[in-house]
CSV table of C-alpha atoms in Angstrom, one decimal:
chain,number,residue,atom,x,y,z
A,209,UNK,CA,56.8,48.1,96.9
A,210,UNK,CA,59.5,48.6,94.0
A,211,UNK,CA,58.2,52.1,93.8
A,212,UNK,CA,58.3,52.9,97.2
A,213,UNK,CA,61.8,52.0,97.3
A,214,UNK,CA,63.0,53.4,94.0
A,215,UNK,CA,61.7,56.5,95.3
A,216,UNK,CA,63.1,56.5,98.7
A,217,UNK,CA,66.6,55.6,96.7
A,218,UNK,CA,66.0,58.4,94.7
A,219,UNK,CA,65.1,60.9,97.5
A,220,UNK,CA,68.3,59.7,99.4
A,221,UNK,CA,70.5,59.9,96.3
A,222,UNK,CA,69.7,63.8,96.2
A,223,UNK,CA,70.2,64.6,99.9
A,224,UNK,CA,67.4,63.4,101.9
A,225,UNK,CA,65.9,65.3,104.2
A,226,UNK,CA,68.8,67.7,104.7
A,227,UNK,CA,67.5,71.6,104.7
A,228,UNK,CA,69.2,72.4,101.5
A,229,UNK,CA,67.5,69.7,99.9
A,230,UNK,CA,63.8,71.1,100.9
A,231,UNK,CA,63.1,67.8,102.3
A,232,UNK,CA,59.4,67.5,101.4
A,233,UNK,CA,60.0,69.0,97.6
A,234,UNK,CA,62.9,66.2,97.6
A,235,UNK,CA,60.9,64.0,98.3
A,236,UNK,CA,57.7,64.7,96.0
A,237,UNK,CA,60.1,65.5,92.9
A,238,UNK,CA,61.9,62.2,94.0
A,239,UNK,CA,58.2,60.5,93.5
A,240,UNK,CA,56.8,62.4,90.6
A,241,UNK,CA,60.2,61.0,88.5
A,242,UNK,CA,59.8,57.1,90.0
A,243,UNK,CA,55.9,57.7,89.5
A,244,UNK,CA,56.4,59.4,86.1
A,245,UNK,CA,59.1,56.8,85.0
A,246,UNK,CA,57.9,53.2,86.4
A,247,UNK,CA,54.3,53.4,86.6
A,248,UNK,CA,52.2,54.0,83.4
A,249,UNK,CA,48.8,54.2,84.9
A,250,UNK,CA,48.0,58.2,85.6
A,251,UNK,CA,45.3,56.9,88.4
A,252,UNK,CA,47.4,54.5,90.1
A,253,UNK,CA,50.4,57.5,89.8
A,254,UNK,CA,48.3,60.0,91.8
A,255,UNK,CA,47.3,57.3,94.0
A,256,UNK,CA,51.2,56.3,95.1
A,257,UNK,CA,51.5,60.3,95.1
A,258,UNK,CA,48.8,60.7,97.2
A,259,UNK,CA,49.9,58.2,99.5
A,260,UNK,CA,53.6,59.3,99.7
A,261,UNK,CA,52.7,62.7,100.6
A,262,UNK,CA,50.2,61.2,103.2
A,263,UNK,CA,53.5,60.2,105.0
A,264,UNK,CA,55.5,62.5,104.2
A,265,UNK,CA,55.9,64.6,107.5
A,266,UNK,CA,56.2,61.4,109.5
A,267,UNK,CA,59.1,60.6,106.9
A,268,UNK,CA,61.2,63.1,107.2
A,269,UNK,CA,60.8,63.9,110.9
A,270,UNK,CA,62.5,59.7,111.5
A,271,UNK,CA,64.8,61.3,108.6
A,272,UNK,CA,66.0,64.3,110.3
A,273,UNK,CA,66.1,62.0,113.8
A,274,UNK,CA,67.8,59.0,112.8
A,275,UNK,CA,69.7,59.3,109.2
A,276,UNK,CA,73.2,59.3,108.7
A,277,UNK,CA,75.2,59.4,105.8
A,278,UNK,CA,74.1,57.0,103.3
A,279,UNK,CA,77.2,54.6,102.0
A,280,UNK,CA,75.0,52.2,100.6
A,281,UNK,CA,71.3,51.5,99.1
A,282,UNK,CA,70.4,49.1,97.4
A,283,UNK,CA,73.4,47.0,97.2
A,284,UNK,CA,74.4,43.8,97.6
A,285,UNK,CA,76.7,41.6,99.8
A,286,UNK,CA,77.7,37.7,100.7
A,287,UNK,CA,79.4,36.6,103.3
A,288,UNK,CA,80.7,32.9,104.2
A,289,UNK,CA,79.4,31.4,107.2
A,290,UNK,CA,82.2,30.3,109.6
A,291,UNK,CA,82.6,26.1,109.5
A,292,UNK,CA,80.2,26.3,106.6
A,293,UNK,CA,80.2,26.1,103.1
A,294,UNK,CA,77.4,28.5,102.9
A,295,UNK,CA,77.4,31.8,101.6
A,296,UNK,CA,74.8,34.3,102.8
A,297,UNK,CA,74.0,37.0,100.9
A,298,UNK,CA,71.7,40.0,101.2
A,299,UNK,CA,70.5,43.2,99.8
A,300,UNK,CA,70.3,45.8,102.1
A,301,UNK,CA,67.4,48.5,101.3
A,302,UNK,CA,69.9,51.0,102.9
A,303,UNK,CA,73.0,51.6,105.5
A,304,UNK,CA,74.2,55.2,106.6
A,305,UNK,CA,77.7,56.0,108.4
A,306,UNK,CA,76.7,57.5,111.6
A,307,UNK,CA,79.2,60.5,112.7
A,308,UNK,CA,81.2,57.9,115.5
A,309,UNK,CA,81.7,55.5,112.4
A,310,UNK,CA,79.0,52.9,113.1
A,311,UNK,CA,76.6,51.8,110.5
A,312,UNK,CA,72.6,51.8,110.9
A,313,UNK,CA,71.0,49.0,108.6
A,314,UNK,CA,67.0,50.2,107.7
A,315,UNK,CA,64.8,47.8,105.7
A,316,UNK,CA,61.6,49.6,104.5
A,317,UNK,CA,58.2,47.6,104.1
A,318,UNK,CA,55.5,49.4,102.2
A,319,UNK,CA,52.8,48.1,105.0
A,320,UNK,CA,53.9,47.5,108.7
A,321,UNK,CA,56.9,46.2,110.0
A,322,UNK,CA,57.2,42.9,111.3
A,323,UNK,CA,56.4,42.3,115.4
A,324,UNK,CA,59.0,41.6,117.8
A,325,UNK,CA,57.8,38.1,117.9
A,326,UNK,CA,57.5,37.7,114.0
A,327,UNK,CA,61.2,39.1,114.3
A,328,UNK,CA,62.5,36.9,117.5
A,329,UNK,CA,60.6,33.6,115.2
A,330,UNK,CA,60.6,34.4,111.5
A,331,UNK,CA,62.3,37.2,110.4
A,332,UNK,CA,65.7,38.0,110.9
A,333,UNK,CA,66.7,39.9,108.0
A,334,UNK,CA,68.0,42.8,109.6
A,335,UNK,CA,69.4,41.2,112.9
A,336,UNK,CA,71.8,38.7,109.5
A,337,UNK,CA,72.6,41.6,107.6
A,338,UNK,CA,73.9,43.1,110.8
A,339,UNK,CA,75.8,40.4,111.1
A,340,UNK,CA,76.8,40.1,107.6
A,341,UNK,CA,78.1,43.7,108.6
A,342,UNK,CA,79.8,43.6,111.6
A,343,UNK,CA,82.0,40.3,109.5
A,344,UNK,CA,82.8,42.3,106.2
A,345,UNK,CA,80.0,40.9,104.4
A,346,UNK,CA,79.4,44.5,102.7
A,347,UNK,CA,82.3,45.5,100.5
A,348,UNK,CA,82.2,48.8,100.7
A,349,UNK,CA,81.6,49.1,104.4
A,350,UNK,CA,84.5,46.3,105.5
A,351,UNK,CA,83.7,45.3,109.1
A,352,UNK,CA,81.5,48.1,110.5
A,353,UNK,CA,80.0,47.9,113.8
A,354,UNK,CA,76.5,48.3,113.8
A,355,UNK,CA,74.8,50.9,115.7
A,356,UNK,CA,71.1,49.9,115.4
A,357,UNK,CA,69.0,48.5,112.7
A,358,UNK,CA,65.4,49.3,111.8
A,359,UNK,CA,62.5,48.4,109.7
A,360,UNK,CA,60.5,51.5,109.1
A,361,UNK,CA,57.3,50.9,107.8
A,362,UNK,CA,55.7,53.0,105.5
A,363,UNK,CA,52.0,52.4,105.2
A,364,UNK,CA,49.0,54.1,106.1
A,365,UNK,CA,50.1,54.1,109.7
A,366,UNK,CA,54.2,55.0,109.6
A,367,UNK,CA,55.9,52.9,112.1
A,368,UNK,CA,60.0,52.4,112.9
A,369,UNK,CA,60.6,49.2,114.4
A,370,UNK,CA,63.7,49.0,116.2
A,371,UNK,CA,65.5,45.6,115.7
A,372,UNK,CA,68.0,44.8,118.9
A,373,UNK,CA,71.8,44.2,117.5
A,374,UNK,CA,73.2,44.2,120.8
A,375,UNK,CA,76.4,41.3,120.5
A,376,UNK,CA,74.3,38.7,122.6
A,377,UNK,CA,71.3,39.1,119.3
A,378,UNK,CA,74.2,38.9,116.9
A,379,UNK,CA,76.2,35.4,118.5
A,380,UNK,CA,72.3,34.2,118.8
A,381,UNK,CA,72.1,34.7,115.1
A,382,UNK,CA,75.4,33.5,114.0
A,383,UNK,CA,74.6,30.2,116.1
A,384,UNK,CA,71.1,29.9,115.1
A,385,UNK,CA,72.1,30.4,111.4
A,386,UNK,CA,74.6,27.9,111.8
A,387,UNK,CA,72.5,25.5,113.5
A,388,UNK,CA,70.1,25.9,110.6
A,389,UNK,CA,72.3,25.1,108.1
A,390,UNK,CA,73.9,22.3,109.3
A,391,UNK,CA,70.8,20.6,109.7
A,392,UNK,CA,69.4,20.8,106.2
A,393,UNK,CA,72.8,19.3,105.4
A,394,UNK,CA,71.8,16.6,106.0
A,395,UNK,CA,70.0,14.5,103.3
A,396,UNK,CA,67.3,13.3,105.8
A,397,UNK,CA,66.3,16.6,106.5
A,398,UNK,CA,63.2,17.7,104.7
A,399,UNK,CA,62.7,21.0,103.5
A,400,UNK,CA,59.4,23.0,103.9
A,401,UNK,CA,57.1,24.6,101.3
């Protein structure tokens, strides 16, 4: 997974998928430098090859629809939750500046992205970190409004997986995260493996 995402930080670093970038030669010289430079098997390199350029039109076609301009990857935030003394912190896998200003948050996975159900029970990553946005919780954003957020995952079957960020979802979170919080404040509260 560390590859995947070095490369795509790589690949985004030089352009993306824009046309004078030559998308797919972006993205394979993107790979063969990760590959070349983080993983010292030759077998297991031409198999992470093999399977990046396996994906590699269904990449850059959710590139060219959906990409922005990237303002951050792979960095970090924290942010303070209101009438807590919690700080939240996250590290996005990347954020573009769409043209009308709003941000979109993406979160790759390396196999398939979580349901909507694993999202609406288990994993809100994306749905905090778009609050963490929207709050100032990214530095070099300040508040941003977010547009959408997405985990795209890139397995054998590429998948995007919309993540709703709607200001109903985002209050939900806020309160929900609250909620959490203040219950394993208290010492009576057990925690789970």
């Amino acid at each position: 997974g560390t590859v995947l995402h070095r490369v795509r930080e790589v690949f985004a670093k030089r352009g993306g998928h824009k046309a004078e970038t030559g998308g797919y030669a972006n993205l394979m010289s993107a790979a063969d430098e990760v590959l070349e430079a983080e993983v010292p098997w030759p077998a297991a390199r031409a198999l992470w090859r093999s399977r990046i350029a396996r994906i590699a039109d269904w990449f850059l076609a959710f590139e060219e629809a959906h990409a922005g301009e990237p303002v951050m990857l792979e960095k970090g935030g924290a942010l303070l939750v209101p009438g807590t003394t919690f700080t939240l912190t996250a590290r996005p896998d990347r954020i573009d500046r769409l043209d009308d200003g709003r941000v979109h948050i993406y979160d790759y996975k390396t196999g398939t992205p979580p349901s909507e159900k694993q999202q609406q029970y288990f994993n809100q990553q994306l749905l905090l970190q778009a609050m963490m946005a929207e709050d100032g919780g990214f530095p070099r954003l300040g508040p941003a409004q977010v547009a959408a957020a997405t985990y795209v995952g890139l397995g054998s079957t590429p998948k995007a997986a919309p993540v709703a960020v709607d200001s109903e979802s985002l209050a939900r979170a806020r309160e929900g995260l609250k909620k959490l919080i203040e219950s394993y404040s208290d010492p009576a509260q057990g925690y789970s493996a």
